[in-house]
Tab-separated table of C-alpha atoms in Angstrom:
chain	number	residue	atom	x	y	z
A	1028	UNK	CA	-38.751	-150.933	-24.843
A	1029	UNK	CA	-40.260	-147.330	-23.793
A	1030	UNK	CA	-41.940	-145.086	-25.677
A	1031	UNK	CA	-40.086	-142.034	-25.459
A	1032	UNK	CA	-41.615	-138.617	-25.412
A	1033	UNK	CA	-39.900	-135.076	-25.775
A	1034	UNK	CA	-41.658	-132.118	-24.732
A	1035	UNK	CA	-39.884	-128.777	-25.955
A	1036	UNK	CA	-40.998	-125.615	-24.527
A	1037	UNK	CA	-40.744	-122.335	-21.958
A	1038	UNK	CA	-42.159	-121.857	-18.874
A	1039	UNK	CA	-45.351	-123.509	-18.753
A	1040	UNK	CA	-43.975	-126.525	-19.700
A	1041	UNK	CA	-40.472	-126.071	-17.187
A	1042	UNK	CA	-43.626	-125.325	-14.824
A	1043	UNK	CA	-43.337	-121.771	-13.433
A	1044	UNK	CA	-45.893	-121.350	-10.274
A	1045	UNK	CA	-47.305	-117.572	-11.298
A	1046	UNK	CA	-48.251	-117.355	-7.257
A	1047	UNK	CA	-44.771	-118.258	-6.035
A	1048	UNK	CA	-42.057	-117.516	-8.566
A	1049	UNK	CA	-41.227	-120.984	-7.744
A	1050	UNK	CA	-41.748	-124.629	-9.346
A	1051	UNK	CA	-44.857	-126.748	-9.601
A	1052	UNK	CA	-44.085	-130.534	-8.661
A	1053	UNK	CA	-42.397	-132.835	-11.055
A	1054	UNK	CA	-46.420	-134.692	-10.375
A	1055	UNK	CA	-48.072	-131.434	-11.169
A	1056	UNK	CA	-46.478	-129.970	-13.980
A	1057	UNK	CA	-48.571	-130.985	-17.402
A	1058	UNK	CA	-45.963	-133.428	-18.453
A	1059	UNK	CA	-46.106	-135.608	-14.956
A	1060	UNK	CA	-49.174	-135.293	-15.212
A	1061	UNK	CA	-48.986	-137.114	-18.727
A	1062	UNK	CA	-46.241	-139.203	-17.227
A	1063	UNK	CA	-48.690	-140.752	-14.536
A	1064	UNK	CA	-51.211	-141.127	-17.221
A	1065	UNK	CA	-49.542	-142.822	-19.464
A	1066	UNK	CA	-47.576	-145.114	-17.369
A	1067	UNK	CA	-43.879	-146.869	-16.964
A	1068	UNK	CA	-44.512	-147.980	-20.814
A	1069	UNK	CA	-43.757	-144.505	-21.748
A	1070	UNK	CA	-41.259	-142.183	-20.733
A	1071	UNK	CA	-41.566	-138.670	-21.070
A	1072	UNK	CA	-38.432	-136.133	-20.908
A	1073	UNK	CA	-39.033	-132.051	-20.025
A	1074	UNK	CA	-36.961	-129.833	-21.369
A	1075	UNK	CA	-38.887	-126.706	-20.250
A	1076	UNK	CA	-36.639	-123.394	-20.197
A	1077	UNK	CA	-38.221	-120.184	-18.407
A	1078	UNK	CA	-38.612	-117.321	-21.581
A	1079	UNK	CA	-37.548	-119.640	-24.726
A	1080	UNK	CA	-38.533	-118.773	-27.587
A	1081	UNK	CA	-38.682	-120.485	-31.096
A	1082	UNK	CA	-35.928	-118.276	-33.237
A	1083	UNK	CA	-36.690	-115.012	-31.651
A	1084	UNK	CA	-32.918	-113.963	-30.231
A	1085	UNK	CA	-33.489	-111.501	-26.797
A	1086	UNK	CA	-30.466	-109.092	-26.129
A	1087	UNK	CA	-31.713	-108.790	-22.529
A	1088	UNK	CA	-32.481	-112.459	-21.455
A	1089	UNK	CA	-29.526	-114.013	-23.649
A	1090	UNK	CA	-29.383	-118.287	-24.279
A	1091	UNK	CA	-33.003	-118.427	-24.719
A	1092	UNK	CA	-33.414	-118.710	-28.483
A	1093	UNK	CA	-34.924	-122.564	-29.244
A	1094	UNK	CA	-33.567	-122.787	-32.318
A	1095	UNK	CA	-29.699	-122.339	-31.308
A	1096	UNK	CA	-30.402	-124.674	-28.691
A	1097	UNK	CA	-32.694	-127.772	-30.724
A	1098	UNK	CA	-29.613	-129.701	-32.182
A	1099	UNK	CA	-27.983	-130.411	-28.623
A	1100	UNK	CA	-31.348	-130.474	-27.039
A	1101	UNK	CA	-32.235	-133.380	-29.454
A	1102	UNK	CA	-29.415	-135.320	-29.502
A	1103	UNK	CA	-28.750	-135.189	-25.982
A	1104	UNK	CA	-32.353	-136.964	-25.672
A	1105	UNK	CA	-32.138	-138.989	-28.527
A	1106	UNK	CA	-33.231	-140.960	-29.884
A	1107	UNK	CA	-37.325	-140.160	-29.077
A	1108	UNK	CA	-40.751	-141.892	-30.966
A	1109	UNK	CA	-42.561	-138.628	-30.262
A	1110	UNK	CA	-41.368	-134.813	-29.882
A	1111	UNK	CA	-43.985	-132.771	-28.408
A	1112	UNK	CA	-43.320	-128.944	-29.160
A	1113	UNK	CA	-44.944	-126.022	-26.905
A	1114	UNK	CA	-43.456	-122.617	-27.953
A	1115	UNK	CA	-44.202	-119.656	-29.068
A	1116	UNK	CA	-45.791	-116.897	-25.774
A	1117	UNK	CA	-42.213	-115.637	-25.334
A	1118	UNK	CA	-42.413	-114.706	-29.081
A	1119	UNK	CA	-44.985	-112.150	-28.489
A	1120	UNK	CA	-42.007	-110.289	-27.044
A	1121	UNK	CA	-40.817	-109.741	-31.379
A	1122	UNK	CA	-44.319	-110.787	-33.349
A	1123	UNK	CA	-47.715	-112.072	-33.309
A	1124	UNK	CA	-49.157	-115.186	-33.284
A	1125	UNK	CA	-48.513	-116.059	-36.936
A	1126	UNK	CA	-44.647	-114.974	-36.871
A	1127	UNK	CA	-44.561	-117.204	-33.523
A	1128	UNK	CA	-46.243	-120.036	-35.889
A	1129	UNK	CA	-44.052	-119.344	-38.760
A	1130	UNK	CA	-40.985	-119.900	-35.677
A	1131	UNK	CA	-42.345	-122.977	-34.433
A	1132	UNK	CA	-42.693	-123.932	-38.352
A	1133	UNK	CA	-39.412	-123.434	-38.526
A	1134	UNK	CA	-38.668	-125.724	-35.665
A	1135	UNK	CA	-40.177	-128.344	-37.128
A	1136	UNK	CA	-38.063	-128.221	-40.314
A	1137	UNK	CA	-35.029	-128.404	-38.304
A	1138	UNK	CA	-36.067	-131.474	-35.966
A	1139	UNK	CA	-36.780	-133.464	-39.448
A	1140	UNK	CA	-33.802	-132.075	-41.406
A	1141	UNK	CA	-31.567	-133.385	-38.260
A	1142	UNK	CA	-33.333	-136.704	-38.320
A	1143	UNK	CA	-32.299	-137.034	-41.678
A	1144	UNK	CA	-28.510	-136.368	-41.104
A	1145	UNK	CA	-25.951	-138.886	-41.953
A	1146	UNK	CA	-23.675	-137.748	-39.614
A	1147	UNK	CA	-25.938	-137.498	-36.791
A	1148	UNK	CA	-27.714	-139.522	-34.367
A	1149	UNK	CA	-30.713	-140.052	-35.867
A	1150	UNK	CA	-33.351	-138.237	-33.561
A	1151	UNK	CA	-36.649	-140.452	-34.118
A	1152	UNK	CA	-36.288	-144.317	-33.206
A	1153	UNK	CA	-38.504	-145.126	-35.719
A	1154	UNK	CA	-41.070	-143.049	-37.855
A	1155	UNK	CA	-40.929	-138.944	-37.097
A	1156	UNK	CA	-43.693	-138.031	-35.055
A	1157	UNK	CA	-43.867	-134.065	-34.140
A	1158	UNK	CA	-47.015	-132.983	-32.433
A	1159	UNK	CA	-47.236	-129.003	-32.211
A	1160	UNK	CA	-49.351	-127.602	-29.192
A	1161	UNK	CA	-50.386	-123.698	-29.637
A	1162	UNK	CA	-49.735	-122.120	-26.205
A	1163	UNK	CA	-52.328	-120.827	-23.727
A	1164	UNK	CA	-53.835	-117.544	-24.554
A	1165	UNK	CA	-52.676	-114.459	-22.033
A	1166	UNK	CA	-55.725	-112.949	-20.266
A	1167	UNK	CA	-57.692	-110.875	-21.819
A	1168	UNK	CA	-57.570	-107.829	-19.203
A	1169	UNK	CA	-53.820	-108.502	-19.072
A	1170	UNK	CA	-53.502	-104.753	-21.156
A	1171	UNK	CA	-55.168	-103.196	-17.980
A	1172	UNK	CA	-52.973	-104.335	-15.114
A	1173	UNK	CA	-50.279	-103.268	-13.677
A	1174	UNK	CA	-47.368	-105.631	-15.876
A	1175	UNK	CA	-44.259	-105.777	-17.888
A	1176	UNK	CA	-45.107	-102.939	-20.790
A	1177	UNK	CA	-43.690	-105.656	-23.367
A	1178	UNK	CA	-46.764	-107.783	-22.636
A	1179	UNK	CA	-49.754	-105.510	-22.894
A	1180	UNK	CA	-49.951	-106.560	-26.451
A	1181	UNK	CA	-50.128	-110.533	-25.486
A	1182	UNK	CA	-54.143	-110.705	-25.155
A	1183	UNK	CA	-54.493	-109.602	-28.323
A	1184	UNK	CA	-51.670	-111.053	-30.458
A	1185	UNK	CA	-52.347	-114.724	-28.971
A	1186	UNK	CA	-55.616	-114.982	-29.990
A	1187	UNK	CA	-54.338	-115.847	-33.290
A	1188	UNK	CA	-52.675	-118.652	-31.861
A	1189	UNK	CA	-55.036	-121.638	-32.623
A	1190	UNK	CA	-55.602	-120.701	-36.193
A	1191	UNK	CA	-51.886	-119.852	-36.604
A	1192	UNK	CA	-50.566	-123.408	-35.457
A	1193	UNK	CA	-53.171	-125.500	-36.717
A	1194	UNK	CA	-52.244	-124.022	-39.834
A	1195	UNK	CA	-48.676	-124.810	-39.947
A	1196	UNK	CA	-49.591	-128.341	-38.274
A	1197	UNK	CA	-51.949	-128.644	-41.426
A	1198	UNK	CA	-49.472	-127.686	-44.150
A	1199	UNK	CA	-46.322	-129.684	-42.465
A	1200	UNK	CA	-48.179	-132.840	-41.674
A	1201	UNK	CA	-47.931	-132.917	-37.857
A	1202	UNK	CA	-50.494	-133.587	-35.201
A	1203	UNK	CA	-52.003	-130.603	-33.758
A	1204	UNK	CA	-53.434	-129.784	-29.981
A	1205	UNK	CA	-55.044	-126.599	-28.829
A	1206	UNK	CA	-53.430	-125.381	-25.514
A	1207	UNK	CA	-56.211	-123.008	-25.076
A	1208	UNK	CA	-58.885	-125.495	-25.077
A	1209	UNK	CA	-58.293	-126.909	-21.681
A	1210	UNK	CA	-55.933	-124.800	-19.958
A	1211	UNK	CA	-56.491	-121.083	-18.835
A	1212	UNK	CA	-53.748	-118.332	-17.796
A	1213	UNK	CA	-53.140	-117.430	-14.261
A	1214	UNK	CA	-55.733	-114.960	-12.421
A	1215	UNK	CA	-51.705	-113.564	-10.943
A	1216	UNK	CA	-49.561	-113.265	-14.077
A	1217	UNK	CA	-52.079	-113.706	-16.715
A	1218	UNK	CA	-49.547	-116.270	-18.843
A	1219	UNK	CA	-48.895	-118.720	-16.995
A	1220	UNK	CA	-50.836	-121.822	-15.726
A	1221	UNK	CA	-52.193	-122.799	-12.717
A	1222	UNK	CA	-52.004	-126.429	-11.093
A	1223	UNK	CA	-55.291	-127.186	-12.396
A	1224	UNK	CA	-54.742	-125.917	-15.980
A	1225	UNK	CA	-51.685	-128.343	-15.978
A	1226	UNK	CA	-53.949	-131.071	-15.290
A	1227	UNK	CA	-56.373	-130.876	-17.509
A	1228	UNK	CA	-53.550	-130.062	-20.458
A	1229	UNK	CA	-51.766	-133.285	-19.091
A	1230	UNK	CA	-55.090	-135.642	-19.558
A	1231	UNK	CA	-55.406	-133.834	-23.234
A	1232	UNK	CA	-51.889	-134.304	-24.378
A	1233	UNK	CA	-52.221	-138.145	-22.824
A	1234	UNK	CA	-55.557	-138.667	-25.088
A	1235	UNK	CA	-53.696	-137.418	-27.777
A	1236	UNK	CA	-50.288	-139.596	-27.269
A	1237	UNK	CA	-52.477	-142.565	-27.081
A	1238	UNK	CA	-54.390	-141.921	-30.622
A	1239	UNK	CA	-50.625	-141.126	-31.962
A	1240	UNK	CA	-49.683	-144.584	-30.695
A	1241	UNK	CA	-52.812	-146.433	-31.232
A	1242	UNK	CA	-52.573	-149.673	-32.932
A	1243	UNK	CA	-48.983	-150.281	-32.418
């Protein structure tokens, strides 16, 4: 049997290419690069989606709140022995790094409040496993350039993001990962990753998969 792996989140994980509006690679977005790593005993399924958020409902960019969508999202994949959950830049649109938290808190509540439905397919094949990632911090001169007016806030509000997630991670009793410690923004859009900031997310997340799974 595979070990299946469910990574929820927005652009950077759907794998938006800041230099070409387009794509990365199925092997060079962060979770085929875990794919590869990890190997044909695991299988890992993307559900990336360009501007999600975690409860945060946009009246401009409609269908991208992650909470309305979770329940289908889940079941569609289920069941999964790991969901891997990467939200929380779009956010920055509404709040700051600890309201995106307090969304992504919410997320997890839902995922295990679903798993626990009788009338439901259970998500989790066995024992729940939720590891939170706090997204990649926007660039710090991102205020100065020539963007979107909405995000010349992001520098500063996600630098609360590591000590807003580990946090929650902390208090709900998930595994935590730092998004920020191995993968930078994008020199063009200052939010997004480059190939190489993929990669080096894509060993992380594998290291930490395997200590999830270790022993079993």
């Amino acid at each position: 049997m595979k070990t299946h792996i469910l990574c929820l989140g927005d652009s950077n994980t759907w794998g938006y290419n800041a230099q070409t509006g387009d794509r990365f690679p199925d092997d060079v977005r962060w979770t085929g690069v875990l794919q590869n790593l990890l190997g044909p005993a695991f299988r890992v399924l993307e559900e990336g989606q360009p501007g999600r958020t975690t409860v945060w409902d946009d009246p401009i960019e409609e269908h991208r709140n992650g909470q309305i969508a979770l329940y289908s999202t889940l079941e569609c994949q289920s069941p999964v022995d790991l969901v891997i959950l990467m939200l929380g830049t779009n956010d920055l649109r509404f709040t700051d790094a600890w309201g995106a938290a307090e969304g992504a808190a919410a997320l997890v509540k839902k995922i295990r409040l679903y798993n626990r439905m009788e009338e439901s397919t259970h998500i989790f094949s066995g024992k729940p496993r939720i590891l939170l990632i706090a997204p990649i911090l926007a660039r710090a001169d991102l205020d100065n350039r020539d963007v979107i007016e909405r995000r010349r806030s992001y520098p500063q509000k996600s630098r609360g993001f590591a000590a807003a997630y580990a946090a929650v991670a902390a208090e709900l009793g998930v595994e935590f990962l730092d998004a920020a410690a191995y993968a930078d923004p994008s020199a063009v859009d200052g939010i997004h990753m480059e190939a190489s900031g993929h990669a080096a997310l894509g060993e992380a997340v594998a290291r930490k998969v395997r200590e999830i799974f270790a022993g079993e």
